[in-house]
Amino acid sequence: MPVDPAVRMSRLQALIDHPRTGISERDVAQRMLNRLFRSMRSTADRSRQYGSNHGRLGRHAGLEDVAEMIRYDLLLARTDPAEPHGLATIDPVADAPADIRYEVEARHDCEIVVTISGVPTAWGWQHDDGIDVHSPALSALVDEIAVIVNSYNHFGDDITPRFFSRVRVEGQTVVW
């Protein structure tokens, strides 16, 4: 019958602290206690982070299903709510110009790429001394799309991401 690690730790500590325990026995108990601490710490340090929408699909859902849910979320974010709220909210996707279009692609069963097209020149890329700059509104839009995409992903020390993702603006890749 397996013994609870807390019970094993207390028994080993009692053996180490007992005055009639021999030196070699005390050393063995200390090594066992240290090994137990290391194994507990290594499992405790593993932190998995799941996106807020990770559970909306089954854990074995394909990447095309995830891309479809992202398309649906972007569509919902663009629609106006049925009832106006009392507070003014800032929603980069809903506040984006109507000319902006989103294309969500699942590539090679390991990557989701969201392409933003139809960006107005006031928002778009301006070449200033060879440096690509963009407006704060476009940055907020890219960040919001990144949040939507990553809400279906998972990250952690002991697990690989469910998929890799990128946001592109008419041929430009934006890193968030």
XYZ file of C-alpha atoms in Angstrom:
176
model
C 0.000 0.000 0.000
C 1.510 3.367 -0.993
C 2.242 5.757 1.822
C 1.350 9.445 1.651
C 4.485 11.547 0.948
C 3.771 13.761 3.970
C 3.746 10.680 6.209
C 6.994 9.404 4.660
C 8.604 12.790 5.190
C 7.593 12.968 8.833
C 8.818 9.399 9.451
C 12.162 10.114 7.788
C 12.543 13.348 9.752
C 11.754 11.508 12.991
C 14.379 8.886 12.121
C 16.956 11.589 11.407
C 16.170 13.465 14.659
C 16.105 10.377 16.911
C 19.155 10.302 19.240
C 19.776 6.539 18.866
C 19.881 6.566 15.051
C 23.293 5.580 13.714
C 25.343 7.863 11.517
C 25.044 5.735 8.369
C 21.318 5.208 8.914
C 20.856 8.955 9.447
C 22.733 9.684 6.197
C 20.559 7.249 4.240
C 17.378 8.760 5.728
C 18.626 12.272 4.866
C 19.338 11.259 1.249
C 15.866 9.696 0.974
C 14.286 12.849 2.431
C 16.230 15.067 0.010
C 15.162 12.880 -2.936
C 11.550 13.087 -1.790
C 11.791 16.894 -1.537
C 13.292 17.104 -5.050
C 10.585 14.929 -6.566
C 7.826 16.945 -4.889
C 9.373 20.245 -5.940
C 9.795 19.156 -9.560
C 6.095 18.253 -9.840
C 5.046 21.433 -8.027
C 7.168 23.637 -10.324
C 5.410 22.322 -13.398
C 2.794 24.884 -14.089
C 0.329 24.448 -16.887
C -1.649 27.392 -18.110
C -4.809 26.800 -20.064
C -6.501 29.510 -22.077
C -9.962 30.621 -20.997
C -11.607 28.869 -23.966
C -9.435 25.754 -23.916
C -12.275 23.627 -22.550
C -14.870 24.740 -25.132
C -13.633 22.063 -27.519
C -12.753 18.494 -26.713
C -9.142 17.843 -25.896
C -8.755 15.849 -29.104
C -10.366 18.460 -31.359
C -8.447 19.193 -34.524
C -6.804 22.471 -35.361
C -9.439 23.249 -37.990
C -12.083 23.106 -35.221
C -10.043 25.575 -33.158
C -9.684 27.878 -36.189
C -13.463 27.720 -36.720
C -14.076 28.756 -33.100
C -11.629 31.683 -33.489
C -13.494 32.791 -36.638
C -16.741 32.620 -34.688
C -15.269 34.631 -31.794
C -14.029 37.337 -34.175
C -17.457 37.475 -35.806
C -19.166 37.813 -32.430
C -16.717 40.504 -31.329
C -17.589 42.615 -34.381
C -21.355 42.516 -33.832
C -22.988 45.177 -31.721
C -24.533 44.081 -28.436
C -28.335 43.961 -28.313
C -28.483 46.332 -25.363
C -26.131 49.280 -24.945
C -24.130 49.248 -21.754
C -23.981 52.160 -19.351
C -20.167 52.280 -19.468
C -18.156 53.032 -22.559
C -15.946 50.045 -23.306
C -12.951 49.847 -25.578
C -13.035 46.777 -27.790
C -10.413 46.886 -30.552
C -12.164 44.234 -32.662
C -15.617 45.810 -32.414
C -14.245 49.333 -32.877
C -12.171 48.421 -35.947
C -13.242 49.939 -39.273
C -15.749 47.900 -41.261
C -13.260 47.490 -44.141
C -10.959 45.312 -42.033
C -11.296 41.593 -42.751
C -9.916 38.615 -40.845
C -8.815 35.332 -42.339
C -8.094 32.457 -39.966
C -6.112 29.540 -41.378
C -4.989 26.252 -39.851
C -1.658 25.371 -41.427
C 0.120 22.032 -41.345
C -1.930 20.860 -38.346
C 0.353 22.807 -35.988
C -0.159 26.531 -36.621
C -2.995 29.033 -36.734
C -2.399 32.196 -38.751
C -4.771 35.165 -38.541
C -4.369 37.593 -41.449
C -5.777 41.110 -41.129
C -6.499 42.762 -44.459
C -8.144 45.983 -45.564
C -6.274 48.081 -42.994
C -6.805 51.822 -43.605
C -3.729 53.891 -44.367
C -4.147 55.811 -41.120
C -3.760 52.513 -39.233
C -1.366 50.765 -41.571
C 2.323 50.519 -42.038
C 4.278 53.682 -42.645
C 7.899 53.450 -43.685
C 9.832 56.010 -41.683
C 13.588 55.740 -42.352
C 13.195 52.053 -43.155
C 11.438 51.256 -39.899
C 7.948 49.775 -39.966
C 5.633 51.543 -37.539
C 1.929 51.210 -37.001
C -0.772 53.023 -35.104
C -1.690 52.257 -31.489
C -5.140 51.192 -32.707
C -3.586 48.489 -34.911
C -1.387 47.362 -32.014
C -4.435 47.051 -29.779
C -6.247 45.087 -32.493
C -3.339 42.662 -32.907
C -3.054 42.231 -29.120
C -6.791 41.518 -28.826
C -6.647 38.942 -31.606
C -3.650 37.335 -29.902
C -5.686 37.064 -26.685
C -8.556 35.409 -28.571
C -6.238 32.941 -30.304
C -4.267 32.077 -27.167
C -7.474 31.477 -25.215
C -7.661 28.116 -27.033
C -4.044 27.164 -26.366
C -2.150 25.716 -23.421
C 1.367 26.368 -22.173
C 3.603 24.943 -19.495
C 6.984 23.580 -18.498
C 5.941 19.969 -18.938
C 3.682 20.324 -21.989
C 4.125 21.680 -25.482
C 1.681 24.252 -26.840
C -1.411 22.895 -28.537
C -0.537 24.974 -31.609
C 1.692 27.843 -32.716
C 0.079 31.104 -33.760
C 0.830 34.262 -35.710
C -0.985 37.442 -36.656
C -0.217 38.906 -40.065
C -1.169 42.321 -41.462
C -1.312 42.211 -45.271
C 1.983 40.391 -45.666
C 3.622 41.766 -42.525
C 4.072 39.405 -39.592
C 3.368 41.016 -36.251
C 5.018 39.562 -33.181
C 3.048 39.916 -29.960
